[in-house]
mmCIF file of C-alpha atoms and ligand atoms in Angstrom:
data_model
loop_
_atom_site.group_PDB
_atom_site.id
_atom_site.type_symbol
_atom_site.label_atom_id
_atom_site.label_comp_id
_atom_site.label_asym_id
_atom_site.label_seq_id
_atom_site.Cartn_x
_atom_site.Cartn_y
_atom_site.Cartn_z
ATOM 1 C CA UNK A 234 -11.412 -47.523 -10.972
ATOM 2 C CA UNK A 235 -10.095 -46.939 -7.301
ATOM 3 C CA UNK A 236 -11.806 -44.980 -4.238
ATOM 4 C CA UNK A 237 -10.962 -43.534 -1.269
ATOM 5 C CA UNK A 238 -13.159 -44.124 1.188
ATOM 6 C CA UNK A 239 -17.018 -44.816 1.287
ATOM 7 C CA UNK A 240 -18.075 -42.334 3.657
ATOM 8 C CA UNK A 241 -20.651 -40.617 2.257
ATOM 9 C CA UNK A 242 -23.317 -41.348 -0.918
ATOM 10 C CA UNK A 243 -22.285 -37.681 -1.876
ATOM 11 C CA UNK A 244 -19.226 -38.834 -2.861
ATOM 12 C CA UNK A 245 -20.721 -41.715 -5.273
ATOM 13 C CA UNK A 246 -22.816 -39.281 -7.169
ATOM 14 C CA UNK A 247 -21.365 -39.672 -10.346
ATOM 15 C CA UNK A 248 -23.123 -42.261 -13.149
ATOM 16 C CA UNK A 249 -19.237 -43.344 -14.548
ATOM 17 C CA UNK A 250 -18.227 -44.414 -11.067
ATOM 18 C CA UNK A 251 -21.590 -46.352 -10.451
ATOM 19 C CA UNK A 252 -21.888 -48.035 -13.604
ATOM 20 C CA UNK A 253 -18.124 -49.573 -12.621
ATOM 21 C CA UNK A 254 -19.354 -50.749 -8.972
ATOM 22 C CA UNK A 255 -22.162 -52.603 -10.593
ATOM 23 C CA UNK A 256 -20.137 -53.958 -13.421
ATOM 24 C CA UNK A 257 -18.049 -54.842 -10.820
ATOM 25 C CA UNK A 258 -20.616 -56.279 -8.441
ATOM 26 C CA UNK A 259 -22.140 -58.010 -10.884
ATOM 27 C CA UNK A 260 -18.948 -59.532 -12.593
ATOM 28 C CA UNK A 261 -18.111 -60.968 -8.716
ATOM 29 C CA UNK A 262 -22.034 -62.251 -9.033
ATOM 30 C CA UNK A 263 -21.786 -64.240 -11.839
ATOM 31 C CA UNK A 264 -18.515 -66.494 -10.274
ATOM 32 C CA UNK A 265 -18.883 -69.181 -8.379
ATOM 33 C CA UNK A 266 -17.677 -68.935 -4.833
ATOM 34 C CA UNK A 267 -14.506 -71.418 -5.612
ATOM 35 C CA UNK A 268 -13.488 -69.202 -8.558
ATOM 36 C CA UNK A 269 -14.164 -65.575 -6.876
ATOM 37 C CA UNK A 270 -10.346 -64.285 -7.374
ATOM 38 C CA UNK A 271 -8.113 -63.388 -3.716
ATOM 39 C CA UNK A 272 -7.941 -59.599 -4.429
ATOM 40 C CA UNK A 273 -8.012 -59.276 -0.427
ATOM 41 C CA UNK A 274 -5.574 -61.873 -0.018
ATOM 42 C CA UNK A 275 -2.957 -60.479 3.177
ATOM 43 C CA UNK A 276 -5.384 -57.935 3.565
ATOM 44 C CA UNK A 277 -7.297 -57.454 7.022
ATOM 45 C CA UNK A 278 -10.418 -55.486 7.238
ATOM 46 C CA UNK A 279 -11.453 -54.540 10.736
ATOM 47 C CA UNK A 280 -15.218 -54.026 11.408
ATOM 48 C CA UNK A 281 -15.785 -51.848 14.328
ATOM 49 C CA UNK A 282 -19.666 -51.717 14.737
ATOM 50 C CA UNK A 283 -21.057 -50.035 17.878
ATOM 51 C CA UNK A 284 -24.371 -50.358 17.554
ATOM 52 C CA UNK A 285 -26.089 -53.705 16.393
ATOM 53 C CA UNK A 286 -25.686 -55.129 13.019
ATOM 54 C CA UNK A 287 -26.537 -58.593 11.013
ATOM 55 C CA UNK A 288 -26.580 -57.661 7.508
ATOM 56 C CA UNK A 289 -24.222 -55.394 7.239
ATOM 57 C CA UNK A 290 -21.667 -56.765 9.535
ATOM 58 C CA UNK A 291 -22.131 -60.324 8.051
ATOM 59 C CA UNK A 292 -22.095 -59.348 4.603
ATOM 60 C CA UNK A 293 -18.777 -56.917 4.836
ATOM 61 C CA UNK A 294 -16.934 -59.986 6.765
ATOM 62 C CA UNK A 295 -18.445 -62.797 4.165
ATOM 63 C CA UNK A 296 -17.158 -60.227 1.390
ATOM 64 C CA UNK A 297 -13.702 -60.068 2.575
ATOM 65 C CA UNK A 298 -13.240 -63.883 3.733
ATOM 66 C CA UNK A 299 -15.005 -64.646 0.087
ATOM 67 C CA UNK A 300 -11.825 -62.594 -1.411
ATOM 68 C CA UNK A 301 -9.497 -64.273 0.296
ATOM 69 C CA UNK A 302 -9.036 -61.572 2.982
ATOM 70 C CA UNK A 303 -9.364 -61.590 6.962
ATOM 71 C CA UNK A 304 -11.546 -59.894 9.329
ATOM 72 C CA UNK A 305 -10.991 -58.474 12.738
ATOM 73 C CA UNK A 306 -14.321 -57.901 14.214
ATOM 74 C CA UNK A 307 -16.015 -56.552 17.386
ATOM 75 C CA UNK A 308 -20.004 -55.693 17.207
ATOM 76 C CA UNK A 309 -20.202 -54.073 20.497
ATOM 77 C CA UNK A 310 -17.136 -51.571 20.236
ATOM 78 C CA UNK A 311 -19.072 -49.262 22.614
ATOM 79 C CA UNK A 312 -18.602 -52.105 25.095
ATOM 80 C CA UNK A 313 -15.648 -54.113 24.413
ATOM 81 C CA UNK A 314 -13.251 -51.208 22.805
ATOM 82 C CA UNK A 315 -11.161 -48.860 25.111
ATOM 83 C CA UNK A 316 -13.837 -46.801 24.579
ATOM 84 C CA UNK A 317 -15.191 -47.754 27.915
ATOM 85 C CA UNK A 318 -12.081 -46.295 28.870
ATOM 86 C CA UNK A 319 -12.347 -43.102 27.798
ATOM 87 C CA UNK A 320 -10.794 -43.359 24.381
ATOM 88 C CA UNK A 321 -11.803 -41.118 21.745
ATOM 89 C CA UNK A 322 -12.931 -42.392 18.108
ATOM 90 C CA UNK A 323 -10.102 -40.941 16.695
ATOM 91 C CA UNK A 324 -7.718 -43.013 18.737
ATOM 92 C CA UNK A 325 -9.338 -45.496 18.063
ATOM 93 C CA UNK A 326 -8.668 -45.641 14.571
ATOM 94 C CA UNK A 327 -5.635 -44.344 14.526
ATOM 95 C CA UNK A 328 -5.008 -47.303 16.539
ATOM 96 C CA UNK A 329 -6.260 -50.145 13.796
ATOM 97 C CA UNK A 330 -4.657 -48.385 11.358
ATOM 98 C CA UNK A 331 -0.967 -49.714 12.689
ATOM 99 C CA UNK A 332 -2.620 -53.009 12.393
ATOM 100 C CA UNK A 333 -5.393 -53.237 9.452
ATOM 101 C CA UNK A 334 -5.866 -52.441 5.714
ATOM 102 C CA UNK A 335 -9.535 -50.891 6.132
ATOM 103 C CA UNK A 336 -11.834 -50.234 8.575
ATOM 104 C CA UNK A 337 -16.248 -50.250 8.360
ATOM 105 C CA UNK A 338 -17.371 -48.637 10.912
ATOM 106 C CA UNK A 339 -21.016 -48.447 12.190
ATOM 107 C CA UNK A 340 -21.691 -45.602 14.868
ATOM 108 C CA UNK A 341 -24.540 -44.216 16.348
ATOM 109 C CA UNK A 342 -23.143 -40.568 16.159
ATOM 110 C CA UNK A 343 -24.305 -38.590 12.983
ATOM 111 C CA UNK A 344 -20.784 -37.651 10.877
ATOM 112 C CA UNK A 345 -18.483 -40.476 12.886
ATOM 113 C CA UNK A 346 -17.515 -42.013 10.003
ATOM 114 C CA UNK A 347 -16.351 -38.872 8.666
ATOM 115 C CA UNK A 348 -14.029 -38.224 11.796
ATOM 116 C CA UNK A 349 -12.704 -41.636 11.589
ATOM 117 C CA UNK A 350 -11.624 -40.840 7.898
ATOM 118 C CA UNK A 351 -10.192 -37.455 8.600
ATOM 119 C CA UNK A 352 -7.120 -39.577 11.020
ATOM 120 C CA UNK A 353 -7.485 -42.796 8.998
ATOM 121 C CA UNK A 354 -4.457 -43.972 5.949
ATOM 122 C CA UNK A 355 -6.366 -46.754 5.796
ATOM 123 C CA UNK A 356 -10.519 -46.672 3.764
ATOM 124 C CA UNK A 357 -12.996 -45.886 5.986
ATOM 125 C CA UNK A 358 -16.408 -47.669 5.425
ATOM 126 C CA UNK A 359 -19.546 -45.876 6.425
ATOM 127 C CA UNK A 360 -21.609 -48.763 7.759
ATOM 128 C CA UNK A 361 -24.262 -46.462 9.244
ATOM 129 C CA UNK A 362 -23.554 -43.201 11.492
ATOM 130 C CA UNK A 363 -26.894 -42.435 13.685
ATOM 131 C CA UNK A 364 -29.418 -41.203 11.746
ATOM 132 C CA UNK A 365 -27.352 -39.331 8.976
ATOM 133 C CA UNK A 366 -26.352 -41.992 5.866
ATOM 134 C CA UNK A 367 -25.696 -45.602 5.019
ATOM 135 C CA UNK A 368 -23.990 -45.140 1.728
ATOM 136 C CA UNK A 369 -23.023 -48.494 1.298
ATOM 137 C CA UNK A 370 -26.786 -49.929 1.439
ATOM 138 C CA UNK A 371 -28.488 -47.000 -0.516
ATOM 139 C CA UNK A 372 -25.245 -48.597 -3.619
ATOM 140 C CA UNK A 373 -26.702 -52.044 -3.077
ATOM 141 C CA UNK A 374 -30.748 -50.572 -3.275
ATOM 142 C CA UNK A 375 -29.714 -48.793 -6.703
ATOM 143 C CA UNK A 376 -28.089 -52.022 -7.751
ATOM 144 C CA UNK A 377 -31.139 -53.992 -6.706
ATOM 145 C CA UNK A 378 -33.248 -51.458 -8.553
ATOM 146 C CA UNK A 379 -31.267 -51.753 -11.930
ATOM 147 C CA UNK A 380 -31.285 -55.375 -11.419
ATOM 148 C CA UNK A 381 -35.232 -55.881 -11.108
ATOM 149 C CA UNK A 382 -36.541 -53.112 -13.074
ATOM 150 C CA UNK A 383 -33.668 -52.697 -15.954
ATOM 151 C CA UNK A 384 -33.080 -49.098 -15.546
ATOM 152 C CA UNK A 385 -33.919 -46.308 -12.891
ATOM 153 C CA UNK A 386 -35.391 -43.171 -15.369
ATOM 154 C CA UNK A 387 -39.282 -43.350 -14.991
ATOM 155 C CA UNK A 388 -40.287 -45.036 -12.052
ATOM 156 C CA UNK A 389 -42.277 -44.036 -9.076
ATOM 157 C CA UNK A 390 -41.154 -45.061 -6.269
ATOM 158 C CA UNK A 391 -42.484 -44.739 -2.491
ATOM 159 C CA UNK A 392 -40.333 -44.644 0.416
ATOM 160 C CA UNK A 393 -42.364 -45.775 3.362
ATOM 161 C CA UNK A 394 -42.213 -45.662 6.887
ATOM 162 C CA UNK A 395 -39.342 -44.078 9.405
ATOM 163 C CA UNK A 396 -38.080 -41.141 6.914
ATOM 164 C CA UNK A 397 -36.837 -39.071 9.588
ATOM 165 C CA UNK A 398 -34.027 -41.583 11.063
ATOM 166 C CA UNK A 399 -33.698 -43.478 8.098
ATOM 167 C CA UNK A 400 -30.483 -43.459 7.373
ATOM 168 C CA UNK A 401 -30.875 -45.975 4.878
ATOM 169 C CA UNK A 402 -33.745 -43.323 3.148
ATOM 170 C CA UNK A 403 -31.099 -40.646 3.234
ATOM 171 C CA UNK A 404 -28.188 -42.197 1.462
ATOM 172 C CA UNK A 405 -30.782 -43.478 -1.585
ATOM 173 C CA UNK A 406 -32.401 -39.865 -1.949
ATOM 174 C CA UNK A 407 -29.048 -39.060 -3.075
ATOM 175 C CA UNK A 408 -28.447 -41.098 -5.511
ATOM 176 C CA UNK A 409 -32.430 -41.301 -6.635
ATOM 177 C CA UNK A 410 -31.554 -37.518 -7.675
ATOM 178 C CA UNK A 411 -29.356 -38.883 -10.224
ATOM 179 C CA UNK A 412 -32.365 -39.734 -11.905
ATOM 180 C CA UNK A 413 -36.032 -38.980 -13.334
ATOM 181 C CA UNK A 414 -37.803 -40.700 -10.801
ATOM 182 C CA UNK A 415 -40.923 -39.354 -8.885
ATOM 183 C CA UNK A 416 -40.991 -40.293 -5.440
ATOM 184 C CA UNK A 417 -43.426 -40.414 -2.987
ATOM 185 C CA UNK A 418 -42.644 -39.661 0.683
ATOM 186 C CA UNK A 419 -44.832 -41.650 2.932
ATOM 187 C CA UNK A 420 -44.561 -41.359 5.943
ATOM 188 C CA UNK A 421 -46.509 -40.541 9.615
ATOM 189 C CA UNK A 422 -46.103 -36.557 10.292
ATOM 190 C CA UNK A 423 -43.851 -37.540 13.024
ATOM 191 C CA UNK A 424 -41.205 -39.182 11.214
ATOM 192 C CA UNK A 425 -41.264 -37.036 7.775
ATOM 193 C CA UNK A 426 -38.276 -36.596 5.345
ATOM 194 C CA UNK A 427 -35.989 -33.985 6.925
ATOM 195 C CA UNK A 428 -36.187 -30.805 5.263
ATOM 196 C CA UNK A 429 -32.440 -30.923 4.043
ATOM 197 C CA UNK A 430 -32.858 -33.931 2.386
ATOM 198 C CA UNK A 431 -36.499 -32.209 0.921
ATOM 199 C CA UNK A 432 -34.299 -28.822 -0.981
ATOM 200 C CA UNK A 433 -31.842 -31.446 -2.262
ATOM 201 C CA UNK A 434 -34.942 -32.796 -3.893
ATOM 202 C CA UNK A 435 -36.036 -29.446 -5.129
ATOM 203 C CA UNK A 436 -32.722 -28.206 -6.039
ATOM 204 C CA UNK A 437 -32.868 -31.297 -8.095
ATOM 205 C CA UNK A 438 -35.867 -31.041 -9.890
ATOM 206 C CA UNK A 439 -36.880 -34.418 -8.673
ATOM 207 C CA UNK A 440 -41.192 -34.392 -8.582
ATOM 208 C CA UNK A 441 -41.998 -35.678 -4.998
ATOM 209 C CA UNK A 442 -45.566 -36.272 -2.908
ATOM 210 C CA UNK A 443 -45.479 -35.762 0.726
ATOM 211 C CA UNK A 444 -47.967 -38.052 1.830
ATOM 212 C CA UNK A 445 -49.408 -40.064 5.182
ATOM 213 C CA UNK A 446 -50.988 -42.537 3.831
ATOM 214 C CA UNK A 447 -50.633 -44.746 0.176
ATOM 215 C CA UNK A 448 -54.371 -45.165 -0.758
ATOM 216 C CA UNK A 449 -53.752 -43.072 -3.750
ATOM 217 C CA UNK A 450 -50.446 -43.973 -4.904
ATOM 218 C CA UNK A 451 -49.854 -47.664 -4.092
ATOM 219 C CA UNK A 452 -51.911 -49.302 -7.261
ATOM 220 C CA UNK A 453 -49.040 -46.763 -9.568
ATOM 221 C CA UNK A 454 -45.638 -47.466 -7.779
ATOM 222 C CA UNK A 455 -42.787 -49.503 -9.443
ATOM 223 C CA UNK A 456 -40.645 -49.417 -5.967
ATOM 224 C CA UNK A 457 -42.356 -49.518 -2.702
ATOM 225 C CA UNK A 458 -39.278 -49.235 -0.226
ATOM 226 C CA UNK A 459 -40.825 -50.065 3.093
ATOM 227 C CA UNK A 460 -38.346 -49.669 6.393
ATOM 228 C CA UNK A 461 -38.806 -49.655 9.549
ATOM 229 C CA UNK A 462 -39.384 -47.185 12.683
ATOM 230 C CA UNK A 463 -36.071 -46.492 14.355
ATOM 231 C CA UNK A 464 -37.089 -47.275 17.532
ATOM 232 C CA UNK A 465 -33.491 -46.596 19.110
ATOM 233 C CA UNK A 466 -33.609 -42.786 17.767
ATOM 234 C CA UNK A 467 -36.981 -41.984 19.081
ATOM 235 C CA UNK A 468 -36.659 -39.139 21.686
ATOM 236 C CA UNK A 469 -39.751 -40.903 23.334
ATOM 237 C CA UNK A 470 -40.252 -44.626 23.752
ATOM 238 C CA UNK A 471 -43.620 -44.018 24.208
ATOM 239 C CA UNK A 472 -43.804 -42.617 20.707
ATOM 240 C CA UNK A 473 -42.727 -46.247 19.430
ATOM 241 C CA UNK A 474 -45.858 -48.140 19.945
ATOM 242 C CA UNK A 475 -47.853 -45.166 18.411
ATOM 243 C CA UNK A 476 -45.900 -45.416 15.034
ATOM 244 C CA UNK A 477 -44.852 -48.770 14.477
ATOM 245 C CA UNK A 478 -47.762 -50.483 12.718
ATOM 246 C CA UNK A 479 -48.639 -46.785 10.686
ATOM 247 C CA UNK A 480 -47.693 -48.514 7.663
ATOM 248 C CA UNK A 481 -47.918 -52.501 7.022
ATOM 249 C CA UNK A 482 -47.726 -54.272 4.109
ATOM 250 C CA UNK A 483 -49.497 -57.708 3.567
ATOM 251 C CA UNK A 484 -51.630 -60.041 1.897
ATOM 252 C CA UNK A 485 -54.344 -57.445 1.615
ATOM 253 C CA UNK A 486 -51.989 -55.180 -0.300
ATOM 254 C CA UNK A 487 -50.581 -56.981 -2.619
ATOM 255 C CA UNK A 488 -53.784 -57.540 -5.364
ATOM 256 C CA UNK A 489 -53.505 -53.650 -4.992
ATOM 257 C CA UNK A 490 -50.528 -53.249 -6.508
ATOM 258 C CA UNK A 491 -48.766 -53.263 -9.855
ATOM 259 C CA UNK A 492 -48.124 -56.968 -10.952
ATOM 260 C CA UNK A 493 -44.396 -55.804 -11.398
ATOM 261 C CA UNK A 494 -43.606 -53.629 -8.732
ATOM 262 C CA UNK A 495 -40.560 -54.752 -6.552
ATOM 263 C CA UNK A 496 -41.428 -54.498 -2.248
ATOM 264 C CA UNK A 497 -37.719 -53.443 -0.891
ATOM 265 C CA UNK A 498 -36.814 -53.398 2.545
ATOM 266 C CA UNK A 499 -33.296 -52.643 4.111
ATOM 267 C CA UNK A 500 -34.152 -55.191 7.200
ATOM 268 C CA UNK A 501 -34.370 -56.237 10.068
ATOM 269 C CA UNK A 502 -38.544 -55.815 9.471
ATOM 270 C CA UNK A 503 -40.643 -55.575 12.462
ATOM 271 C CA UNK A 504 -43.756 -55.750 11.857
ATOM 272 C CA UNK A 505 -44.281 -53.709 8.349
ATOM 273 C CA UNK A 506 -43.950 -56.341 6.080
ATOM 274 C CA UNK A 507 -46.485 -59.255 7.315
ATOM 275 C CA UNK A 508 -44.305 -62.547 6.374
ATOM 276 C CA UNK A 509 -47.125 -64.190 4.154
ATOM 277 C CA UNK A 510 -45.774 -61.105 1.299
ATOM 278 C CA UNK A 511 -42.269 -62.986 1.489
ATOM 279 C CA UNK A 512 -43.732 -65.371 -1.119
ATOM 280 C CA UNK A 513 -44.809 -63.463 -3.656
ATOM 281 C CA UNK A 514 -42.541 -62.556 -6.814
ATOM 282 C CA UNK A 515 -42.067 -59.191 -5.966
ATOM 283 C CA UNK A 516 -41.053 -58.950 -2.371
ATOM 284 C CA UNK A 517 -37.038 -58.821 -3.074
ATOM 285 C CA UNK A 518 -36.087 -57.695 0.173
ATOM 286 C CA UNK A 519 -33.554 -61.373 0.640
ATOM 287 C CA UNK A 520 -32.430 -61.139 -2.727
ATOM 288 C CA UNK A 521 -31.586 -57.043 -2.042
ATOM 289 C CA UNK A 522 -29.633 -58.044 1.070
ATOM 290 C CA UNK A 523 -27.882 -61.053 -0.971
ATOM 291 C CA UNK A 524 -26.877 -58.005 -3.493
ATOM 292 C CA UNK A 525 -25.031 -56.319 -0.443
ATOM 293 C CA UNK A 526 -22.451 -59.117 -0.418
ATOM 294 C CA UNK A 527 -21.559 -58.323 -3.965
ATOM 295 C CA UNK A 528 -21.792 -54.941 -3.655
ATOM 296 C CA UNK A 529 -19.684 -54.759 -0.857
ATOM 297 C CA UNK A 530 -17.114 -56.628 -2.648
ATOM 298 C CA UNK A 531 -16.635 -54.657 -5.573
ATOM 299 C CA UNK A 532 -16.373 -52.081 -3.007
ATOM 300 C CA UNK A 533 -13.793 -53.593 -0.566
ATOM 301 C CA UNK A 534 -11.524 -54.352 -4.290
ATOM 302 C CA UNK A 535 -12.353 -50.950 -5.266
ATOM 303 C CA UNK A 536 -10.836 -49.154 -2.753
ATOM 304 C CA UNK A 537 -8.183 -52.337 -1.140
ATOM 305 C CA UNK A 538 -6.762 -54.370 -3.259
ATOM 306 C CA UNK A 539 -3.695 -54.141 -5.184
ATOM 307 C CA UNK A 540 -3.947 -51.209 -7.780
HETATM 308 C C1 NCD B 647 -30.576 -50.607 8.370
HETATM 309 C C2 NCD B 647 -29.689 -49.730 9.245
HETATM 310 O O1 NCD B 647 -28.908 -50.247 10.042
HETATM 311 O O2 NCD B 647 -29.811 -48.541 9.080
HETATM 312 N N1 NCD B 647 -30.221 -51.954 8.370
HETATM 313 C C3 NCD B 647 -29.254 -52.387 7.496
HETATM 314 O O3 NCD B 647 -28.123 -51.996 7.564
HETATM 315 N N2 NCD B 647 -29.638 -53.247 6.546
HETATM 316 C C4 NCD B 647 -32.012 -50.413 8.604
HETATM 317 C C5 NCD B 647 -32.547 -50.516 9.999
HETATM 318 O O4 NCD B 647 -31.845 -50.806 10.958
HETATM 319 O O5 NCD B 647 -33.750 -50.305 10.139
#
């Protein structure tokens, strides 16, 4: 199976195409790295990222070198681009396209990646536009789901923390409305679930709690999905220091909840998730960023290498 672009989750929502990223990512799992096959081989993949990135970045690169490809790579485009110039995004990439076979992009403007794929020949990869979606983390989430719990239908999962800028959030509602899940929103009243994202729910008949606190619901959740407050999307820095330690997970939480829930995080963590839960069999949050390296892969061969 081939795609386009990955610009948006909405464009993943579809249990046929999923099921063949897994089986994909999951096939490129299983190898060793000496026997992962070159489907990237002559291929370069530039990453553009202009706003910071370790994960992402790291993971997209590792994925192409892995599959025999190149990368061209700058993580402060906003800096060292001719942006500083005055260049506009879409010149930009119409630029790398005379030069590259794909391009991930991370921006902090809401809908960039979509521009960049509107004047691009080459795939576009949404890594992260502002606060508005980060499909390719919400696929490797799901595929961390599946891969702890089995299968998605039934479980109650709590998104915690920044819900408003979360871009990660966004992208998994999406694709959690593929499913019967029930999902509790938990979250400071600052920083709730924007009301878009809220009728998409609805629309979907997905059962959802909004909720400031997880007294009631943390001894019953099979995902807790903890993130972080976007401190860079704040309108007021003095707002930060307010909601940062709202929610924190750590060795006083754990005896309260399920023996085999599964503590997610898209990282970097700040202070949410105290670093004695790292030990314990359930916090998956390195394994779920190990995932994006596979994911990413069967992505990048999905929609670059040779048909
Ligand atoms: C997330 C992001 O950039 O949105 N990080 C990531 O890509 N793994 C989450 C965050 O920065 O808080």
């Amino acid at each position: 199976m081939q795609i386009q672009n990955a610009v948006s989750i909405k464009d993943f929502l579809d249990h046929e195409l999923l099921n063949a990223i897994f089986t994909s990512a999951a096939d490129l799992q299983s190898l060793p790295n000496d026997k992962l096959p070159p489907l990237l081989q002559n291929k370069i993949i530039a990453c553009l990222f202009y706003e910071p990135s370790t994960r992402t970045r790291f993971s997209f690169e590792t994925a192409v070198h892995r599959l025999g490809g190149d990368t061209i790579s700058t993580e402060n485009a906003s800096e060292f681009s001719s942006t500083t110039k005055g260049e506009s995004l879409e010149d930009t990439i119409r630029t790398l396209n005379e030069y590259v076979d794909g391009i991930v992009i991370r921006h902090p403007q809401i809908g960039a990646a979509e521009i960049a794929a509107g004047v691009s020949r080459v795939p576009i990869f949404n890594a992260g536009d502002g606060g508005g979606e980060h499909p390719t983390q919400a696929l490797l989430d799901l595929y961390t789901i599946v891969q702890a719990k089995g299968s998605v239908d039934g479980l109650k999962v709590g998104l915690v923390g920044d819900l408003l800028y979360g871009r990660t959030i966004h992208s998994l509602i999406y694709l959690l409305s593929l499913y019967d899940v029930e999902i509790s929103l938990i979250a400071p009243a600052q920083l709730r679930l924007p009301e878009s994202y809220l009728s998409y729910l609805r629309e979907h008949n997905i059962k959802f709690h909004i909720l400031n606190n997880w007294d009631k619901v943390i001894n019953n959740l099979d995902v807790i999905y903890m993130t972080r407050v976007q401190k860079e999307r704040l309108a007021k820095a003095s707002n930060y220091s307010k909601l940062k330690d709202v929610f924190r997970l750590d060795g006083s939480t754990l005896p309260k909840m399920k023996h085999d829930a599964v503590i997610m995080h898209p990282l970097p963590r700040v202070s949410e998730i105290a670093p004695e839960v790292d030990d314990d069999p359930r916090a998956i949050y390195f394994k779920q960023a190990r995932n994006g390296l596979y994911v990413r892969m069967a992505l990048l061969k999905m929609a670059c290498s040779k048909k």
